Short mmCIF file of C-alpha atoms in Angstrom, two decimals:
data_model
loop_
_atom_site.label_atom_id
_atom_site.label_comp_id
_atom_site.label_asym_id
_atom_site.label_seq_id
_atom_site.Cartn_x
_atom_site.Cartn_y
_atom_site.Cartn_z
CA UNK A 1 0.00 0.00 0.00
CA UNK A 2 2.96 2.29 0.47
CA UNK A 3 4.15 1.72 -3.12
CA UNK A 4 1.59 4.00 -4.78
CA UNK A 5 2.66 7.28 -3.07
CA UNK A 6 6.28 6.36 -3.78
CA UNK A 7 5.53 5.72 -7.47
CA UNK A 8 3.53 8.94 -7.69
CA UNK A 9 6.42 10.84 -6.13
CA UNK A 10 8.87 9.32 -8.56
CA UNK A 11 6.63 10.16 -11.56
CA UNK A 12 6.22 13.76 -10.39
CA UNK A 13 9.95 14.05 -9.77
CA UNK A 14 10.75 12.73 -13.24
CA UNK A 15 8.21 15.09 -14.80
CA UNK A 16 9.72 18.01 -12.93
CA UNK A 17 13.20 17.00 -14.09
CA UNK A 18 12.02 16.84 -17.71
CA UNK A 19 10.35 20.28 -17.45
CA UNK A 20 13.44 21.84 -15.87
CA UNK A 21 15.70 20.36 -18.57
CA UNK A 22 13.33 21.52 -21.33
CA UNK A 23 13.23 25.01 -19.81
CA UNK A 24 16.99 25.20 -19.57
CA UNK A 25 17.39 23.98 -23.16
CA UNK A 26 14.85 26.58 -24.30
CA UNK A 27 16.75 29.35 -22.49
CA UNK A 28 20.01 28.10 -24.02
CA UNK A 29 18.52 28.05 -27.55
CA UNK A 30 17.05 31.55 -27.18
CA UNK A 31 20.33 32.89 -25.80
CA UNK A 32 22.32 31.33 -28.63
CA UNK A 33 19.89 32.79 -31.19
CA UNK A 34 20.13 36.29 -29.69
CA UNK A 35 23.93 36.12 -29.78
CA UNK A 36 23.97 34.70 -33.31
CA UNK A 37 21.21 36.93 -34.78
CA UNK A 38 23.47 39.84 -35.89
CA UNK A 39 25.39 37.36 -38.06
CA UNK A 40 22.38 35.42 -39.35
CA UNK A 41 22.08 37.14 -42.74
CA UNK A 42 25.84 36.93 -43.28
CA UNK A 43 25.88 33.17 -42.58
CA UNK A 44 22.79 32.50 -44.72
CA UNK A 45 24.26 34.43 -47.66
CA UNK A 46 27.57 32.61 -47.22
CA UNK A 47 25.88 29.22 -47.34
CA UNK A 48 23.76 30.22 -50.36
CA UNK A 49 26.80 31.49 -52.28
CA UNK A 50 28.87 28.47 -51.32
CA UNK A 51 26.17 26.01 -52.47
CA UNK A 52 25.67 27.94 -55.71
CA UNK A 53 29.37 28.25 -56.60
CA UNK A 54 30.54 24.85 -55.30
CA UNK A 55 30.12 22.97 -58.64
CA UNK A 56 32.17 25.65 -60.39
CA UNK A 57 34.73 25.44 -57.57
CA UNK A 58 34.98 21.67 -58.06
CA UNK A 59 35.54 21.98 -61.81
CA UNK A 60 38.17 24.64 -61.31
CA UNK A 61 39.87 22.61 -58.57
CA UNK A 62 40.06 19.59 -60.86
CA UNK A 63 42.04 21.66 -63.38
CA UNK A 64 44.34 22.95 -60.61
CA UNK A 65 45.25 19.47 -59.35
CA UNK A 66 42.35 19.04 -56.86
CA UNK A 67 43.36 22.17 -54.95
CA UNK A 68 39.98 23.31 -53.62
CA UNK A 69 41.47 26.09 -51.52
CA UNK A 70 43.21 27.74 -54.46
CA UNK A 71 40.09 27.39 -56.61
CA UNK A 72 38.01 29.05 -53.86
CA UNK A 73 40.47 31.96 -53.62
CA UNK A 74 40.33 32.50 -57.41
CA UNK A 75 36.49 32.46 -57.41
CA UNK A 76 36.32 34.93 -54.53
CA UNK A 77 38.77 37.30 -56.22
CA UNK A 78 36.89 37.11 -59.53
CA UNK A 79 33.61 37.71 -57.74
CA UNK A 80 34.97 40.72 -55.90
CA UNK A 81 36.35 42.10 -59.16
CA UNK A 82 33.02 41.65 -60.93
CA UNK A 83 31.29 43.43 -58.06
CA UNK A 84 33.71 46.31 -57.52
CA UNK A 85 34.27 47.38 -61.12
CA UNK A 86 30.58 48.18 -61.90
CA UNK A 87 30.14 49.78 -58.47
CA UNK A 88 33.15 52.00 -58.99
CA UNK A 89 31.89 53.05 -62.43
CA UNK A 90 28.45 53.74 -60.96
CA UNK A 91 29.93 55.75 -58.10
CA UNK A 92 32.05 57.80 -60.48
CA UNK A 93 29.03 58.50 -62.67
CA UNK A 94 26.95 59.62 -59.69
CA UNK A 95 29.73 61.88 -58.35
CA UNK A 96 30.21 63.48 -61.78
CA UNK A 97 26.48 64.07 -62.13
CA UNK A 98 26.25 65.66 -58.67
CA UNK A 99 29.25 67.90 -59.31
CA UNK A 100 27.87 68.98 -62.67
CA UNK A 101 24.50 69.79 -61.05
CA UNK A 102 26.17 71.84 -58.31
CA UNK A 103 28.24 73.79 -60.84
CA UNK A 104 25.18 74.50 -62.98
CA UNK A 105 23.24 75.68 -59.95
CA UNK A 106 26.05 78.02 -58.86
CA UNK A 107 26.39 79.44 -62.39
CA UNK A 108 22.63 79.77 -62.83
CA UNK A 109 22.67 77.64 -65.97
CA UNK A 110 19.93 75.22 -64.93
CA UNK A 111 17.17 75.16 -67.50
CA UNK A 112 14.52 72.76 -68.68
CA UNK A 113 14.42 72.29 -72.46
CA UNK A 114 11.11 72.90 -74.22
CA UNK A 115 9.19 69.74 -75.09
CA UNK A 116 9.17 68.49 -78.68
CA UNK A 117 5.96 69.17 -80.57
CA UNK A 118 5.44 65.41 -81.03
CA UNK A 119 4.79 65.00 -77.29
CA UNK A 120 1.42 66.71 -77.66
CA UNK A 121 0.31 63.99 -80.07
CA UNK A 122 0.93 61.14 -77.62
CA UNK A 123 -2.26 59.29 -76.73
CA UNK A 124 -3.94 59.81 -73.33
CA UNK A 125 -1.15 61.76 -71.59
CA UNK A 126 0.29 63.75 -74.46
CA UNK A 127 -1.67 67.01 -74.12
CA UNK A 128 -1.40 67.24 -70.33
CA UNK A 129 2.28 66.30 -70.31
CA UNK A 130 3.08 68.83 -73.03
CA UNK A 131 1.33 71.61 -71.11
CA UNK A 132 3.14 70.88 -67.82
CA UNK A 133 6.49 70.42 -69.54
CA UNK A 134 6.12 73.70 -71.48
CA UNK A 135 5.14 75.63 -68.35
CA UNK A 136 8.16 74.24 -66.47
CA UNK A 137 10.54 75.20 -69.30
CA UNK A 138 9.22 78.76 -69.33
CA UNK A 139 9.07 79.26 -65.56
CA UNK A 140 11.81 77.36 -63.69
CA UNK A 141 10.81 78.78 -60.29
CA UNK A 142 7.29 77.34 -60.72
CA UNK A 143 8.80 73.92 -61.41
CA UNK A 144 10.93 74.10 -58.25
CA UNK A 145 7.93 75.20 -56.17
CA UNK A 146 5.96 72.24 -57.42
CA UNK A 147 8.75 69.73 -56.86
CA UNK A 148 10.27 70.98 -53.58
CA UNK A 149 7.65 69.47 -51.20
CA UNK A 150 8.05 66.10 -52.93
CA UNK A 151 11.84 66.31 -53.06
CA UNK A 152 12.04 66.53 -49.26
CA UNK A 153 10.24 63.22 -48.81
CA UNK A 154 12.03 61.58 -51.70
CA UNK A 155 15.43 62.65 -50.38
CA UNK A 156 14.78 60.96 -47.04
CA UNK A 157 13.71 57.76 -48.76
CA UNK A 158 16.69 57.93 -51.12
CA UNK A 159 19.13 58.33 -48.19
CA UNK A 160 17.56 55.40 -46.33
CA UNK A 161 17.72 53.21 -49.42
CA UNK A 162 21.31 54.25 -50.09
CA UNK A 163 22.27 53.28 -46.54
CA UNK A 164 20.53 49.94 -46.94
CA UNK A 165 22.25 49.28 -50.26
CA UNK A 166 25.64 50.14 -48.77
CA UNK A 167 25.09 47.77 -45.85
CA UNK A 168 23.91 45.07 -48.26
CA UNK A 169 27.07 45.44 -50.38
CA UNK A 170 29.29 45.13 -47.30
CA UNK A 171 27.39 42.00 -46.16
CA UNK A 172 27.63 40.52 -49.66
CA UNK A 173 31.41 41.07 -49.81
CA UNK A 174 31.89 39.46 -46.38
CA UNK A 175 29.56 36.60 -47.38
CA UNK A 176 31.51 35.98 -50.57
CA UNK A 177 34.75 35.74 -48.59
CA UNK A 178 33.13 33.40 -46.05
CA UNK A 179 31.67 31.31 -48.89
CA UNK A 180 35.21 30.84 -50.19
CA UNK A 181 36.22 29.37 -46.82
CA UNK A 182 33.18 27.06 -46.89
CA UNK A 183 33.95 25.93 -50.45
CA UNK A 184 37.54 25.13 -49.47
CA UNK A 185 36.11 22.60 -46.98
CA UNK A 186 33.13 21.58 -49.12
CA UNK A 187 33.39 17.80 -48.59
CA UNK A 188 33.19 18.17 -44.82
CA UNK A 189 30.31 20.64 -45.11
CA UNK A 190 28.41 18.23 -47.33
CA UNK A 191 28.80 15.40 -44.82
CA UNK A 192 27.67 17.69 -42.01
CA UNK A 193 24.57 18.78 -43.96
CA UNK A 194 23.62 15.13 -44.61
CA UNK A 195 24.18 14.27 -40.94
CA UNK A 196 21.97 17.14 -39.78
CA UNK A 197 19.20 16.23 -42.25
CA UNK A 198 19.42 12.57 -41.24
CA UNK A 199 19.23 13.50 -37.55
CA UNK A 200 16.19 15.71 -38.11
CA UNK A 201 14.35 13.18 -40.28
CA UNK A 202 15.67 9.60 -40.76
CA UNK A 203 18.85 8.03 -42.02
CA UNK A 204 17.08 7.12 -45.27
CA UNK A 205 15.46 10.51 -45.90
CA UNK A 206 18.37 12.64 -44.73
CA UNK A 207 20.49 12.47 -47.93
CA UNK A 208 17.36 13.10 -50.06
CA UNK A 209 16.42 16.21 -48.07
CA UNK A 210 19.99 17.54 -48.20
CA UNK A 211 20.10 16.97 -51.95
CA UNK A 212 16.70 18.65 -52.38
CA UNK A 213 17.76 21.73 -50.43
CA UNK A 214 21.02 22.00 -52.41
CA UNK A 215 19.27 21.58 -55.78
CA UNK A 216 16.57 24.13 -54.85
CA UNK A 217 19.07 26.80 -53.85
CA UNK A 218 21.07 26.28 -57.05
CA UNK A 219 17.96 26.29 -59.22
CA UNK A 220 16.73 29.55 -57.70
CA UNK A 221 20.19 31.17 -57.93
CA UNK A 222 20.68 30.11 -61.53
CA UNK A 223 17.13 30.98 -62.49
CA UNK A 224 16.89 34.37 -60.77
CA UNK A 225 20.43 35.62 -61.39
CA UNK A 226 20.60 34.00 -64.83
CA UNK A 227 17.32 35.54 -65.98
CA UNK A 228 18.34 38.95 -64.63
CA UNK A 229 21.68 38.69 -66.46
CA UNK A 230 19.93 37.75 -69.73
CA UNK A 231 17.59 40.72 -69.36
CA UNK A 232 20.53 43.02 -68.68
CA UNK A 233 22.32 41.84 -71.84
CA UNK A 234 19.21 42.16 -74.06
CA UNK A 235 18.32 45.63 -72.78
CA UNK A 236 21.96 46.77 -72.77
CA UNK A 237 22.35 45.85 -76.44
CA UNK A 238 19.33 47.97 -77.35
CA UNK A 239 20.55 50.91 -75.27
CA UNK A 240 24.00 50.88 -76.83
CA UNK A 241 22.66 50.61 -80.41
CA UNK A 242 20.28 53.55 -79.87
CA UNK A 243 22.96 55.62 -78.13
CA UNK A 244 20.96 56.11 -74.91
CA UNK A 245 23.04 58.04 -72.31
CA UNK A 246 24.26 56.09 -69.25
CA UNK A 247 23.53 52.76 -70.92
CA UNK A 248 25.86 50.94 -68.53
CA UNK A 249 24.25 52.36 -65.41
CA UNK A 250 20.75 51.58 -66.72
CA UNK A 251 21.82 48.01 -67.52
CA UNK A 252 23.18 47.61 -63.96
CA UNK A 253 19.87 48.86 -62.55
CA UNK A 254 18.06 46.31 -64.72
CA UNK A 255 20.25 43.56 -63.25
CA UNK A 256 19.52 44.68 -59.70
CA UNK A 257 15.77 44.90 -60.35
CA UNK A 258 15.81 41.41 -61.86
CA UNK A 259 17.60 39.96 -58.83
CA UNK A 260 15.17 41.73 -56.46
CA UNK A 261 12.25 40.35 -58.50
CA UNK A 262 10.93 43.82 -59.30
CA UNK A 263 9.45 44.55 -62.74
CA UNK A 264 12.08 45.74 -65.19
CA UNK A 265 9.37 47.85 -66.83
CA UNK A 266 10.09 50.41 -64.09
CA UNK A 267 13.23 51.22 -66.11
CA UNK A 268 12.27 50.30 -69.65
CA UNK A 269 9.12 52.45 -69.88
CA UNK A 270 10.92 55.72 -68.93
CA UNK A 271 13.69 54.81 -71.40
CA UNK A 272 11.13 54.30 -74.18
CA UNK A 273 9.51 57.65 -73.34
CA UNK A 274 12.92 59.34 -73.44
CA UNK A 275 13.69 57.76 -76.81
CA UNK A 276 10.46 58.96 -78.36
CA UNK A 277 10.83 62.42 -76.86
CA UNK A 278 14.39 62.96 -78.07
CA UNK A 279 14.64 60.83 -81.21
CA UNK A 280 11.11 61.16 -82.50
CA UNK A 281 8.67 58.54 -83.70
CA UNK A 282 10.67 56.67 -86.35
CA UNK A 283 10.95 53.08 -87.44
CA UNK A 284 14.14 52.65 -85.38
CA UNK A 285 12.59 54.00 -82.17
CA UNK A 286 9.48 51.85 -82.65
CA UNK A 287 11.64 48.73 -83.11
CA UNK A 288 13.72 49.80 -80.09
CA UNK A 289 10.58 50.24 -77.97
CA UNK A 290 9.27 46.81 -78.95
CA UNK A 291 12.68 45.21 -78.27
CA UNK A 292 13.06 46.87 -74.86
CA UNK A 293 9.54 45.98 -73.73
CA UNK A 294 9.84 42.37 -74.87
CA UNK A 295 13.23 42.10 -73.11
CA UNK A 296 11.65 43.52 -69.96
CA UNK A 297 8.86 40.95 -70.08
CA UNK A 298 11.12 38.01 -71.03
CA UNK A 299 11.35 36.84 -67.42
CA UNK A 300 7.71 35.68 -67.65
CA UNK A 301 8.81 33.15 -70.30
CA UNK A 302 12.27 32.29 -68.98
CA UNK A 303 11.27 31.85 -65.35
CA UNK A 304 9.15 28.70 -65.85
CA UNK A 305 11.94 27.26 -68.04
CA UNK A 306 14.89 27.85 -65.70
CA UNK A 307 13.61 28.29 -62.16
CA UNK A 308 12.61 24.72 -61.35
CA UNK A 309 15.18 22.90 -63.51
CA UNK A 310 16.95 20.06 -61.73
CA UNK A 311 14.63 20.10 -58.68
CA UNK A 312 12.52 17.05 -57.76
CA UNK A 313 9.44 19.15 -56.97
CA UNK A 314 7.05 20.91 -59.38
CA UNK A 315 8.15 24.26 -60.69
CA UNK A 316 5.09 26.12 -59.24
CA UNK A 317 6.22 25.09 -55.74
CA UNK A 318 9.64 26.68 -56.31
CA UNK A 319 8.13 29.79 -57.92
CA UNK A 320 5.56 30.30 -55.18
CA UNK A 321 8.25 29.76 -52.55
CA UNK A 322 10.52 32.33 -54.22
CA UNK A 323 7.82 34.98 -54.51
CA UNK A 324 6.36 34.33 -51.07
CA UNK A 325 9.80 34.32 -49.46
CA UNK A 326 10.65 37.56 -51.23
CA UNK A 327 7.51 39.23 -49.89
CA UNK A 328 7.98 38.04 -46.31
CA UNK A 329 11.76 38.11 -45.88
CA UNK A 330 13.25 40.22 -48.65
CA UNK A 331 15.98 39.04 -51.00
CA UNK A 332 17.21 36.37 -48.56
CA UNK A 333 13.68 34.92 -48.58
CA UNK A 334 14.02 34.47 -52.32
CA UNK A 335 16.27 31.47 -51.53
CA UNK A 336 14.99 30.39 -48.13
CA UNK A 337 11.32 30.34 -49.17
CA UNK A 338 11.68 27.76 -51.99
CA UNK A 339 13.82 25.53 -49.78
CA UNK A 340 11.29 25.49 -46.95
CA UNK A 341 8.34 25.01 -49.31
CA UNK A 342 10.12 22.28 -51.30
CA UNK A 343 11.06 20.35 -48.16
CA UNK A 344 7.53 20.75 -46.79
CA UNK A 345 6.04 19.60 -50.08
CA UNK A 346 8.34 16.56 -50.21
CA UNK A 347 7.56 15.55 -46.62
CA UNK A 348 3.84 16.02 -47.22
CA UNK A 349 3.87 13.90 -50.36
CA UNK A 350 5.85 11.19 -48.56
CA UNK A 351 3.17 11.22 -45.88
CA UNK A 352 0.37 11.05 -48.47
CA UNK A 353 2.09 8.30 -50.47
CA UNK A 354 4.06 6.10 -48.05
CA UNK A 355 7.33 4.50 -49.13
CA UNK A 356 6.83 1.66 -51.56
CA UNK A 357 3.22 2.57 -52.23
CA UNK A 358 2.38 4.11 -55.58
CA UNK A 359 -0.30 6.69 -56.19
CA UNK A 360 -2.44 4.23 -58.16
CA UNK A 361 -2.50 1.89 -55.16
CA UNK A 362 -4.20 4.56 -53.07
CA UNK A 363 -6.91 5.41 -55.58
CA UNK A 364 -10.30 4.27 -54.24
CA UNK A 365 -12.20 1.61 -56.10
CA UNK A 366 -15.40 2.87 -57.76
CA UNK A 367 -18.38 0.54 -57.38
CA UNK A 368 -19.56 -1.03 -60.62
CA UNK A 369 -23.03 0.41 -60.30
CA UNK A 370 -21.60 3.95 -60.27
CA UNK A 371 -19.57 3.45 -63.47
CA UNK A 372 -21.04 4.87 -66.68
CA UNK A 373 -22.72 2.35 -68.93
CA UNK A 374 -21.50 1.34 -72.35
#
């Protein structure tokens, strides 16, 4: 009769021990996350870049006598060069433009050219745009009075965005260097990833999940960056042929918009308007406008072809994950979203169709009386 209170005491003691251990583990996990959080984006970008560039690193290492470290150093240096050269050209162009604007303002040479007569014939907006443009060219003070309230708000937004872009560039440079270190020890990292996935799921599913995550990240990187690069080349060719000023800067903006999954039409439509306003409505400008607009919309055709290639899940799952991740978590979500959604989809389908059981085996049998007659 004295055994029951003793058993109850032991059960309560064991439950209390489990709760205390769970609480301590929770506190430890939260503390580790708070300490690690400032470096979370850097580590995620490093892993994404390392996974994306690792096949290229392996091919280069094979040509260098299986020297993965040297191949990683070469890739990092080439990546930094490809990043710094356009940024330096862009920075030089911006500084020159600002200095020219300051000199024109000090000399009092700022003026707005009169609009071409063809602007008035544009459909829908032509008459109103011609009237406003003409008034601004005749009365510069009126134009400044109209723009000044808006320029204050836009300047604050521009400064905030510039600060964010600068921080992003610094993080990307550090991530590229860290990715080089990860690629130099790629074999060990691959074994660790498989071990973690096997521990989270099972020993059988672990390698499949690790392979799925790797393939998804590479597919998104190749699809997003590849499509943005193709758009930049197509639009850049048209800009150079037509002699549009700052063609290189505009092409770089197109590349950035494509990577951020923003519509390239934000750039191409103003360029088309500029071409018509300054070069007139000719056969060449019409062909240029068609070319630029088609190039800006080409991602709608290329994305289904490239985004889900090599991934063992349907392309819509990857596309929805990329867009949803972009909306919720920014550019980093562009890669994390498809991975999470692809893994979730794979686990769900494995639950729906157990191992060794085909989809046709789970289809319910339809009674004969419900089948249509001959």
